[in-house]
Short mmCIF file of C-alpha atoms and ligand atoms in Angstrom, two decimals:
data_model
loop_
_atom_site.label_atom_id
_atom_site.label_comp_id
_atom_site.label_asym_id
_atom_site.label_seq_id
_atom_site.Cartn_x
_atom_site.Cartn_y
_atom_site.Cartn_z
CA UNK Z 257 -9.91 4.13 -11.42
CA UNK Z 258 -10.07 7.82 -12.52
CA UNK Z 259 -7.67 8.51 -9.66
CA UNK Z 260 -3.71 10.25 -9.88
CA UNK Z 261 -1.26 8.13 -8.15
CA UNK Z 262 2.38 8.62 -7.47
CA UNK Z 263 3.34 7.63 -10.98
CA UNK Z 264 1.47 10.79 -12.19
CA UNK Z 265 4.81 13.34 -10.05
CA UNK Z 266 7.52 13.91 -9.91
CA UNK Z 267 8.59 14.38 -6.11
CA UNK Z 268 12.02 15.22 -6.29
CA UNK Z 269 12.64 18.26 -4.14
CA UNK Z 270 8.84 18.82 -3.23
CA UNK Z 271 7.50 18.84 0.30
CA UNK Z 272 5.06 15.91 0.28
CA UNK Z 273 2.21 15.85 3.44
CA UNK Z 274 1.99 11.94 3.73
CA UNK Z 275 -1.50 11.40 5.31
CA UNK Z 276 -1.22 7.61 6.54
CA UNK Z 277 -3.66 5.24 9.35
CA UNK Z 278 -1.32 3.86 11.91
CA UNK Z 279 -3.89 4.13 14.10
CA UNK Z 280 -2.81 0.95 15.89
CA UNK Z 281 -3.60 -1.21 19.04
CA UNK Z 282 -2.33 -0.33 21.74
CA UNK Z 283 -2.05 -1.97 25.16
CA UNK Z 284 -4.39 -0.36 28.23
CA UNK Z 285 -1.96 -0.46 30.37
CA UNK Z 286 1.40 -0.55 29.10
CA UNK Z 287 0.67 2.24 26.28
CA UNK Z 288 2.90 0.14 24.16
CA UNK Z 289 1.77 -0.67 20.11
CA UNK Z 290 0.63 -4.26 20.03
CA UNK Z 291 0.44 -4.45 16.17
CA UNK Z 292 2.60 -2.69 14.08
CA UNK Z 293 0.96 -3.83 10.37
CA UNK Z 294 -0.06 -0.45 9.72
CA UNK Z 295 3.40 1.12 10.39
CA UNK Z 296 5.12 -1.59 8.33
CA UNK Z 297 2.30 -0.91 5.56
CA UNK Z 298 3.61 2.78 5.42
CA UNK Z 299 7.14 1.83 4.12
CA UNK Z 300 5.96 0.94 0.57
CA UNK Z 301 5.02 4.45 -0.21
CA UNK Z 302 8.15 5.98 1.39
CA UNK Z 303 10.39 4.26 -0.48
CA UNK Z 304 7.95 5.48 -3.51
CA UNK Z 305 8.77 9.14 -2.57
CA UNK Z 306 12.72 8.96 -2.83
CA UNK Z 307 14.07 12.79 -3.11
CA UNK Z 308 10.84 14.61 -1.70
CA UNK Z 309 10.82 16.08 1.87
CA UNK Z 310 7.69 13.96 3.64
CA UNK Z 311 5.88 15.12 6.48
CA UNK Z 312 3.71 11.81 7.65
CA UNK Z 313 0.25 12.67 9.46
CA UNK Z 314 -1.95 10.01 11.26
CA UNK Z 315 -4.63 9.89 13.74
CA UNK Z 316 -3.76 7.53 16.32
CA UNK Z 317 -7.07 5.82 18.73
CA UNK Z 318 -10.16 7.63 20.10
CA UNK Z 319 -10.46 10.91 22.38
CA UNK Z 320 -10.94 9.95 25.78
CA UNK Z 321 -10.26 6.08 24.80
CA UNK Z 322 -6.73 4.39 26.44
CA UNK Z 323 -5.88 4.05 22.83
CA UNK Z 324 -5.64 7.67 22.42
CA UNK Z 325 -1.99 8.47 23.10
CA UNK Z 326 0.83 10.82 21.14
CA UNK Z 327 2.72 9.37 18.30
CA UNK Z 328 6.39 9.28 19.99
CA UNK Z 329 6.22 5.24 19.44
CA UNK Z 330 5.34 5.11 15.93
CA UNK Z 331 7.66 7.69 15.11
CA UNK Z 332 10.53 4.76 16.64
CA UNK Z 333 8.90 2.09 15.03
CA UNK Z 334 8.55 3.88 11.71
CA UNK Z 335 12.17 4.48 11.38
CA UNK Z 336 12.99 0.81 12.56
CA UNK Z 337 10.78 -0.62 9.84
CA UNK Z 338 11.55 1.80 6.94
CA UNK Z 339 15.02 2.45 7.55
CA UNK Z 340 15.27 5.67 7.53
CA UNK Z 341 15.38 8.42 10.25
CA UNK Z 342 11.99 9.68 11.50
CA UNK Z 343 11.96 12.68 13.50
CA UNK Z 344 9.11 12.94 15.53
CA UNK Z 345 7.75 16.38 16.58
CA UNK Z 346 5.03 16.74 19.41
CA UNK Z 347 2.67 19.19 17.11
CA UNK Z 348 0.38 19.32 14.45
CA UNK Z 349 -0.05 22.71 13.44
CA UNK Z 350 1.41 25.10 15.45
CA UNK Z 351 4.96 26.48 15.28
CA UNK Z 352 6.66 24.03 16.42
CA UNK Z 353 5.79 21.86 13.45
CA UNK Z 354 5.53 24.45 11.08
CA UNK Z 355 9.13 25.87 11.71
CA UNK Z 356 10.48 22.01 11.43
CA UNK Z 357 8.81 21.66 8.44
CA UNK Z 358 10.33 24.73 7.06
CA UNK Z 359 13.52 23.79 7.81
CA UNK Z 360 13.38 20.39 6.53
CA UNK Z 361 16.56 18.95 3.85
CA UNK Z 362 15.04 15.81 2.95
CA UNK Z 363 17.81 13.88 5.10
CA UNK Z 364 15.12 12.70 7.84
CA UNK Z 365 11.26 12.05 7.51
CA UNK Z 366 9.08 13.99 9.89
CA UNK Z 367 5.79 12.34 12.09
CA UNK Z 368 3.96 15.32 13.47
CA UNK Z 369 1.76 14.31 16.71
CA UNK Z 370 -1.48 12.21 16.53
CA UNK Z 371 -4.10 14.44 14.61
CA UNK Z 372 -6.98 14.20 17.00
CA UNK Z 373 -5.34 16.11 19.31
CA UNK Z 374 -6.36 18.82 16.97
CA UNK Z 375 -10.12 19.28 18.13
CA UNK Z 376 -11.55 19.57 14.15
CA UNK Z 377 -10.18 16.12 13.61
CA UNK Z 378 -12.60 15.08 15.63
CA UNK Z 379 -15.12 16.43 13.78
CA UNK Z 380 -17.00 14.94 10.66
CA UNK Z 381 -17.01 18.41 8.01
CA UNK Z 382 -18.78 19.00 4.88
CA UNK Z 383 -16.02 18.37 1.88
CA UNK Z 384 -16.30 22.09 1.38
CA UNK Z 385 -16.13 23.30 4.91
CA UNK Z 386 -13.38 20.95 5.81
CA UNK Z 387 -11.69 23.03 3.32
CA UNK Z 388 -12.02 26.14 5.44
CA UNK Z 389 -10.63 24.42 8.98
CA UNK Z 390 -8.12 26.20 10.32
CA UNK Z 391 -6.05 22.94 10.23
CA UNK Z 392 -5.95 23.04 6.51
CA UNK Z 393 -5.72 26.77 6.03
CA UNK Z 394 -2.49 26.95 8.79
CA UNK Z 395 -0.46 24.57 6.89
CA UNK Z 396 -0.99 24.09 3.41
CA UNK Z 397 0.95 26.00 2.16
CA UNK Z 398 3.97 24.57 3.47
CA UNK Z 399 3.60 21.48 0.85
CA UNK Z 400 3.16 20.88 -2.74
CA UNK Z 401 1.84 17.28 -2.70
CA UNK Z 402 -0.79 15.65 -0.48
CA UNK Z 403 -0.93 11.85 -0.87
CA UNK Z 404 -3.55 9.94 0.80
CA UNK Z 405 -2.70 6.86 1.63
CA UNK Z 406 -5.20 6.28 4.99
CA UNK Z 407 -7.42 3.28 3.19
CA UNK Z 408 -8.95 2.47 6.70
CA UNK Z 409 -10.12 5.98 7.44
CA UNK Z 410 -11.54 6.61 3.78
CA UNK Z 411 -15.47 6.67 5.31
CA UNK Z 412 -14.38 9.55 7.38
CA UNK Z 413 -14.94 13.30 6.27
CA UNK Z 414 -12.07 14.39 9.25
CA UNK Z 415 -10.12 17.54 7.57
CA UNK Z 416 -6.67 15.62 7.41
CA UNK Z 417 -8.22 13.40 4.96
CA UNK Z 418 -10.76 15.61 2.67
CA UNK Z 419 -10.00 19.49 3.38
CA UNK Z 420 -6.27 19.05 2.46
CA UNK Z 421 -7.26 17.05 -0.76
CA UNK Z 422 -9.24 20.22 -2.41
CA UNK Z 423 -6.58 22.80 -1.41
CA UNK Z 424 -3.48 21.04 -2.69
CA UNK Z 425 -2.79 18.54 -5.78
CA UNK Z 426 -3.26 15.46 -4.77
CA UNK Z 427 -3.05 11.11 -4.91
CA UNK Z 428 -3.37 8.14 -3.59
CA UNK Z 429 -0.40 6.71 -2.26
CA UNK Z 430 0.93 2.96 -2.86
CA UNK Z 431 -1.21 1.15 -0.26
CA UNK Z 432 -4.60 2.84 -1.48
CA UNK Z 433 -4.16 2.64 -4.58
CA UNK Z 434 -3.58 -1.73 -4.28
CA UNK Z 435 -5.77 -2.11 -2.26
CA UNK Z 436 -8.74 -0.34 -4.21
CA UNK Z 437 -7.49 -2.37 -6.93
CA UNK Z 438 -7.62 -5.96 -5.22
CA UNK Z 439 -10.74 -5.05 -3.76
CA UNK Z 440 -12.47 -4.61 -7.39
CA UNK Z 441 -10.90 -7.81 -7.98
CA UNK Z 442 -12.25 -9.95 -5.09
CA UNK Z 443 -15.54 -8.28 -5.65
CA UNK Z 444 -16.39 -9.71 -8.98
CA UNK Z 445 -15.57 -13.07 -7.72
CA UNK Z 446 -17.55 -13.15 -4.47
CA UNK Z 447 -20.43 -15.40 -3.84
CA UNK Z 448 -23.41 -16.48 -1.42
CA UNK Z 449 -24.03 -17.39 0.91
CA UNK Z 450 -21.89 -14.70 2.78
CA UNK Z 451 -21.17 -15.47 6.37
CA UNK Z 452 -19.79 -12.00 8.56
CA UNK Z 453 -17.75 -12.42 11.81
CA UNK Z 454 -17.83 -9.50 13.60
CA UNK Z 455 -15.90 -8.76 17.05
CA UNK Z 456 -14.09 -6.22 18.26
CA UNK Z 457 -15.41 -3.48 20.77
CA UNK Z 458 -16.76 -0.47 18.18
CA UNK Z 459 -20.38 -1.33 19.06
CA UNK Z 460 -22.18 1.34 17.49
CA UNK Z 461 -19.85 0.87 14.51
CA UNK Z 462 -20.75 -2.74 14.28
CA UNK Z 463 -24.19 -2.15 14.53
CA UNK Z 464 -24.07 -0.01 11.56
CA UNK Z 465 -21.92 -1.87 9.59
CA UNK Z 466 -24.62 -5.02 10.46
CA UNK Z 467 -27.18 -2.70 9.20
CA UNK Z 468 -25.43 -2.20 5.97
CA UNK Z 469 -24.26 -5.30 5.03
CA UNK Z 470 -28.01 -6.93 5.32
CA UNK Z 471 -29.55 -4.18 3.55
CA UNK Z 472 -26.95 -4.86 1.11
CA UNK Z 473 -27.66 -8.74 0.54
CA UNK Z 474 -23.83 -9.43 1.78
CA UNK Z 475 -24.72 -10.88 5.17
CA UNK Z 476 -26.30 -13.71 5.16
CA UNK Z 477 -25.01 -15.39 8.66
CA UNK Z 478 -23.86 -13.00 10.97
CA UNK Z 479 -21.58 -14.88 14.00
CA UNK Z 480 -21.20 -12.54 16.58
CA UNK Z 481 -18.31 -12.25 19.54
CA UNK Z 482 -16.44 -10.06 21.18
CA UNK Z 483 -18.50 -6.95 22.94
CA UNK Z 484 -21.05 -6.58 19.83
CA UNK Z 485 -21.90 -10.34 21.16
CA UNK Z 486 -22.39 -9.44 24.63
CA UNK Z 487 -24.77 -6.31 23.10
CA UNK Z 488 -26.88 -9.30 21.35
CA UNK Z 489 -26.88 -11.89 23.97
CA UNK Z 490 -28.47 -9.04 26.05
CA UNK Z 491 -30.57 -7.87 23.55
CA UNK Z 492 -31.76 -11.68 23.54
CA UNK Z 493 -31.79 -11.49 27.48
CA UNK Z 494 -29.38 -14.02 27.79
CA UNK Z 495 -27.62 -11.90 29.72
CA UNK Z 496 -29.61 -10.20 32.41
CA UNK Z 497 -27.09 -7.68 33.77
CA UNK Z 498 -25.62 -4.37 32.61
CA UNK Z 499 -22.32 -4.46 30.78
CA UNK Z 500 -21.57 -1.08 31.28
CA UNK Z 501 -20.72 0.34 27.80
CA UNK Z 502 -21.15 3.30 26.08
CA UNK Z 503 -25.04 4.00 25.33
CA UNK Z 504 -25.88 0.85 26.15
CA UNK Z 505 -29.59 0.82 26.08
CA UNK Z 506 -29.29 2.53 22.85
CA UNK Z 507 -26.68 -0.39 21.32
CA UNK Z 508 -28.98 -3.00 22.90
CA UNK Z 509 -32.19 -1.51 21.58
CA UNK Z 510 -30.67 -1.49 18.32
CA UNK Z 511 -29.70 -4.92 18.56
CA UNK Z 512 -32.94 -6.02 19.72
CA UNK Z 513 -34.73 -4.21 16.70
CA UNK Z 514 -32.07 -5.85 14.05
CA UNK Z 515 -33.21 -9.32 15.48
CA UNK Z 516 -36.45 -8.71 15.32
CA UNK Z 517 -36.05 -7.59 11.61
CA UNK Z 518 -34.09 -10.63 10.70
CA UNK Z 519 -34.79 -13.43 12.99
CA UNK Z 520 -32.86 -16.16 11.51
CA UNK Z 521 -29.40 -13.91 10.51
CA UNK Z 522 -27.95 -13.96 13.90
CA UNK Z 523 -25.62 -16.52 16.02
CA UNK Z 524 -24.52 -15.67 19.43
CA UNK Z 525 -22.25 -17.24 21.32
CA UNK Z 526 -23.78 -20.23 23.36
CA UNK Z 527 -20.49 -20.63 25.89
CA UNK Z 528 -18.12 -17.81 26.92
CA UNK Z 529 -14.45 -17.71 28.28
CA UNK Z 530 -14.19 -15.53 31.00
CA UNK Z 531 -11.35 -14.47 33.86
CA UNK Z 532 -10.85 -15.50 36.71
CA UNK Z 533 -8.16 -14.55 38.53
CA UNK Z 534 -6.23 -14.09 35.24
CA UNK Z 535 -7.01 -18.01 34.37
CA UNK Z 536 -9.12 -18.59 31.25
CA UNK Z 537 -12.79 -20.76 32.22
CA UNK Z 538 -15.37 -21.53 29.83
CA UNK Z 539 -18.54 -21.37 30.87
CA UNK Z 540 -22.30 -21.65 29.51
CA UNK Z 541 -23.99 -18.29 28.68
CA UNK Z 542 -26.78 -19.03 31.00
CA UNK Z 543 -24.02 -19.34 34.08
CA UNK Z 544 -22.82 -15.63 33.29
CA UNK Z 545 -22.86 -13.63 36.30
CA UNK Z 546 -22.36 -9.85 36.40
CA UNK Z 547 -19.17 -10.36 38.07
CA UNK Z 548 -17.64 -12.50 35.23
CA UNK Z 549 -15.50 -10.70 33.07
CA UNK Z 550 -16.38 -11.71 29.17
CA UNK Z 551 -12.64 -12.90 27.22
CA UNK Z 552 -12.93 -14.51 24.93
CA UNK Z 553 -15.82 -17.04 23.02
CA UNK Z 554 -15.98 -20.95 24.21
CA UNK Z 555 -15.17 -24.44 22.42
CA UNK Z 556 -18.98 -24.87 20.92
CA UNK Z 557 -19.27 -21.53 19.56
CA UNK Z 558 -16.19 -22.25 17.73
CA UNK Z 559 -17.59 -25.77 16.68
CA UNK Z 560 -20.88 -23.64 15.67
CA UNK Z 561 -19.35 -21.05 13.68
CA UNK Z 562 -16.74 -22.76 12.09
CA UNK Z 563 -19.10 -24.92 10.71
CA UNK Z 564 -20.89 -22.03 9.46
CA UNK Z 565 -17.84 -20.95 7.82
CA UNK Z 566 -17.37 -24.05 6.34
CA UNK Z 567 -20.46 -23.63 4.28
CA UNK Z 568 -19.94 -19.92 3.05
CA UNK Z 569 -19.21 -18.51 -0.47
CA UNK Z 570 -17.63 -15.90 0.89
CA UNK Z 571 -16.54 -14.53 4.83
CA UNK Z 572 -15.60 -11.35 6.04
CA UNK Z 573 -14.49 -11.45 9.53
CA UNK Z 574 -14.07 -7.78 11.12
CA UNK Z 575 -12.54 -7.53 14.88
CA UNK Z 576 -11.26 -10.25 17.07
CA UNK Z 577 -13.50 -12.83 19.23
CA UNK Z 578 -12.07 -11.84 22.43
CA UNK Z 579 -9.23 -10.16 24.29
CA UNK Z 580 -6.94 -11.32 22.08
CA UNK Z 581 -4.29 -8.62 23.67
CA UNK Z 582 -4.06 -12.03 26.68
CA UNK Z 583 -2.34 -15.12 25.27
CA UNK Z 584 -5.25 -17.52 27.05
CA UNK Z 585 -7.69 -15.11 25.65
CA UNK Z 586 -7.03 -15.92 21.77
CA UNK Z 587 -8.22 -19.10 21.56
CA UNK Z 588 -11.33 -17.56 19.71
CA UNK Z 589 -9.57 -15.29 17.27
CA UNK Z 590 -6.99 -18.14 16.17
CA UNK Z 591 -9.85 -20.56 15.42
CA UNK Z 592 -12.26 -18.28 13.42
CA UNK Z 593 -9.24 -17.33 11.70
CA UNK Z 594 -7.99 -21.16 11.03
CA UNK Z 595 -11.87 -22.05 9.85
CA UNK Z 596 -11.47 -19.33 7.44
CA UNK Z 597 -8.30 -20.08 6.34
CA UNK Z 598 -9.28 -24.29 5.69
CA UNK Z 599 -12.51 -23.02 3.86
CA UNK Z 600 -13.28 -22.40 0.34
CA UNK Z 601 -14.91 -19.69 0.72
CA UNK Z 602 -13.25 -16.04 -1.06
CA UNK Z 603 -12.02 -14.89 2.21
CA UNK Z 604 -11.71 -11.03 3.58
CA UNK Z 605 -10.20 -10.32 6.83
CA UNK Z 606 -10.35 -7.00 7.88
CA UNK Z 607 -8.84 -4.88 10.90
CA UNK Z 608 -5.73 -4.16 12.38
CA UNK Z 609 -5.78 -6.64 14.98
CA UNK Z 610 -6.38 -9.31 12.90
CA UNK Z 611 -3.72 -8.70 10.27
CA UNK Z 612 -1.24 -9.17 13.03
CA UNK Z 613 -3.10 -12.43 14.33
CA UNK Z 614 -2.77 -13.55 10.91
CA UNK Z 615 0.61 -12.69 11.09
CA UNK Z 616 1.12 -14.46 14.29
CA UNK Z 617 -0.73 -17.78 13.15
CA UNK Z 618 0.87 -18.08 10.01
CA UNK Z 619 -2.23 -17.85 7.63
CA UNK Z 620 -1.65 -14.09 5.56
CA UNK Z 621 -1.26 -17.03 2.75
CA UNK Z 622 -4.53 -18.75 3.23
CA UNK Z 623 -6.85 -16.06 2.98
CA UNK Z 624 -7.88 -14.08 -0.31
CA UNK Z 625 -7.78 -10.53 0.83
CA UNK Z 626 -6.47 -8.78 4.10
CA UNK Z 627 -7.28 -5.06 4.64
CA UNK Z 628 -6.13 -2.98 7.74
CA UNK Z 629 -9.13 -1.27 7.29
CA UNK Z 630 -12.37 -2.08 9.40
CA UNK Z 631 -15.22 0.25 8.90
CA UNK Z 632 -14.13 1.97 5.72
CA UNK Z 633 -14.35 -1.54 4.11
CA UNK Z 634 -17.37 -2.42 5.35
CA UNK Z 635 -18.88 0.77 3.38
CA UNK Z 636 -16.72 -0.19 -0.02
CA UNK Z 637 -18.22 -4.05 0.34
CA UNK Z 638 -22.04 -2.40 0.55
CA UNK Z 639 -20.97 -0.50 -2.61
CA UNK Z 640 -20.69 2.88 -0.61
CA UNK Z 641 -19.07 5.75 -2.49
CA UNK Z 642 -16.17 6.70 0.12
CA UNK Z 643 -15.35 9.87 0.55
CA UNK Z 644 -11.36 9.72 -0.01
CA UNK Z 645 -12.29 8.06 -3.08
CA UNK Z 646 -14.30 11.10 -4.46
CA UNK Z 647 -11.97 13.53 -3.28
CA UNK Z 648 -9.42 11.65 -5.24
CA UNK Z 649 -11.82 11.98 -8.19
CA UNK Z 650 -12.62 15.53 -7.83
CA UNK Z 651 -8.20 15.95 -7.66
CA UNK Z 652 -8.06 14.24 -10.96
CA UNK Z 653 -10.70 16.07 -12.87
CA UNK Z 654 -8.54 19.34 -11.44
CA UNK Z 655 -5.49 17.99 -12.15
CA UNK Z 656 -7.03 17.49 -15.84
CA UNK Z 657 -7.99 20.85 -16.26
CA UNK Z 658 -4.57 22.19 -15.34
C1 LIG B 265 -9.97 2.43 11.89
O1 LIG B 265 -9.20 1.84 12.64
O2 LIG B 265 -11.05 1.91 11.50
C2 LIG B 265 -9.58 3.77 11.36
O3 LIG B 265 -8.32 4.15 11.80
C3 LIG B 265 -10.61 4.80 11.70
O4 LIG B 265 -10.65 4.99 13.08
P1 LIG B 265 -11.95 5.63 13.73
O5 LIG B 265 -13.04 4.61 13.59
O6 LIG B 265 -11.59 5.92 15.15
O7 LIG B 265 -12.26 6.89 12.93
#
């Protein structure tokens, strides 16, 4: 892979700066995490690190988002699934965590405070410049190791996961390094025609990822729920009203363009769940009303696409079908993920909220590869050079030169 991994330290005794994703779901109203696969995901490289001191270092939802919230909960849920005690401390970089860190024995693991609260993390840097953020330059030299282990974020040039990489030695941890590995795998071994499912609520993500994927010859079908769905249906002017998202006339003039490019790629839903009064209806698109609130994709869209499915060489399915966070709201999720699972088609299921679903339903068996990752994979499918991977590179050659 031309990449060092743990197998190329030693870690006893060092002060290892763990950078991890456990950027997780989280409920927008409760605050509480609603899928803890990316915290359970973490252990495997912990355990790898036996005798070093580990600071852990995540990112944790969106600025301005409800997801965006401190990292108190993970820190619990961390030491519950790993077994060992996690201290959590409310900082990233200023005293307070530096002065822990300092004083650390290597009897507890530290989680310093969601990384975005940092306003460079939210920042996309030049590798070089990311190099000279004043989150890199305050810390680093309070480690000896930095281990990247964030696979989802790996398409993101935030200074947690490229400036630390050029200032200190560095590897992938456990989790990266498999899954790059399975990935080259189920690549070679992948066939037309490709059918994507794409949900979820990252519109302007999607639409990008969309973009990609055609240019790229790996989507073929593209069945579309959740709020990217609503964007097309719109675009199509099957839905007449606003939906009141984020640059929406933006998202839907995008949409409108993409089916204008490629007339017969797209499927929208024909039938939509909504909400009333916290009961789950299905309705025909053409009843929608601006008042309806959009759940969750009805019985013939799942008839449609699964069909679809059934006649893929290979499906990647990114982001549920609806609010899948509301048990009468899943109905879509489960069955795109039980079409999948019955097909013969070389499977990839993507995103955090649908490794717990699969979880939930019982299929992590039945499908061929499951990444917590959503966008970053997208980029690796499309053959995209990610930039975690070539800072890894650029580690090695250093480390050779040593
Ligand atoms: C993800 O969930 O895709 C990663 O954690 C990256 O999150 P972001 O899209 O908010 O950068």
């Amino acid at each position: 892979m031309g990449i060092l991994t743990l197998d190329n330290f030693d870690v006893k005794g060092k002060t290892v700066l763990l950078r991890v994703d456990m950027n997780c779901p989280i409920h927008p109203e409760t605050c509480e995490i609603l899928g803890t696969g990316r915290i359970e995901e973490v252990v495997e490289t912990i355990n790898a690190l036996d005798g070093a001191k580990i600071v852990v270092i995540s990112h944790q939802g969106r600025v301005g988002r409800d997801d965006f919230v401190g990292m108190e909960e993970h820190a619990k849920q961390l030491e519950k699934f790993s077994g060992k005690k996690v201290k959590y401390v409310a900082d990233v970089i200023g005293s307070l965590a530096q002065d822990e860190i300092k004083k650390m024995d290597g009897k507890e693991i530290i989680l310093l405070d969601n990384l975005r609260l940092c306003a460079e993390e939210n920042y996309e840097f030049s590798l070089e410049e990311s190099a000279k953020t004043i989150m890199v330059q305050r810390i680093k030299d309070l480690f000896d190791l930095f281990i990247l282990d964030s696979f989802p974020s790996a398409h993101r040039t935030h200074p947690s996961l490229v400036g630390f990489a050029q200032v200190l030695p560095t590897c992938a941890g456990k989790l990266l390094e498999k899954e790059v590995k399975q990935l080259e795998n189920i690549l070679t071994v992948a066939k037309s025609p490709f059918a994507i499912v794409l949900g979820g609520s990252k519109v302007d993500d999607r639409l990008k990822a969309i973009n990609l994927l055609i240019k790229k010859e790996r989507a073929d079908h593209v069945l579309l729920t959740g709020v990217i769905g609503n964007v097309f249906l719109r675009a199509q002017g099957r839905i007449k009203y606003p939906l009141n998202i984020k640059d929406e006339d933006e998202m839907v003039a995008k949409a409108h363009s993409l089916i204008g490019e490629h007339p017969d790629v797209f499927s929208t839903p024909v039938d939509i769940a909504i909400n009333k009064d916290g009961k789950r209806v299905e309705i025909d698109v053409r009843e929608l009303s601006k008042d309806d609130e959009i759940f969750d994709i009805g019985t013939k869209t799942v008839e449609h696409y699964s069909k679809m499915i059934s006649g893929a060489g290979t499906v990647f399915m990114s982001g549920p079908a609806g609010y899948f966070e509301k048990e009468s709201f899943q109905f879509g999720t489960k069955s795109m993920l039980e079409a999948i699972a019955e097909s013969m088609a070389t499977s990839i299921i993507s995103g955090g909220h649908l490794t717990s679903a699969l979880r939930q339903y019982d299929l992590t068996e039945k499908v061929n590869h499951i990444s917590t990752a959503g966008g970053a994979l997208v980029r690796y499918l499309t053959g995209q050079k990610l930039p975690m991977i070539m800072c890894l590179e650029d580690a090695a050659e250093r480390h050779s030169k040593d």
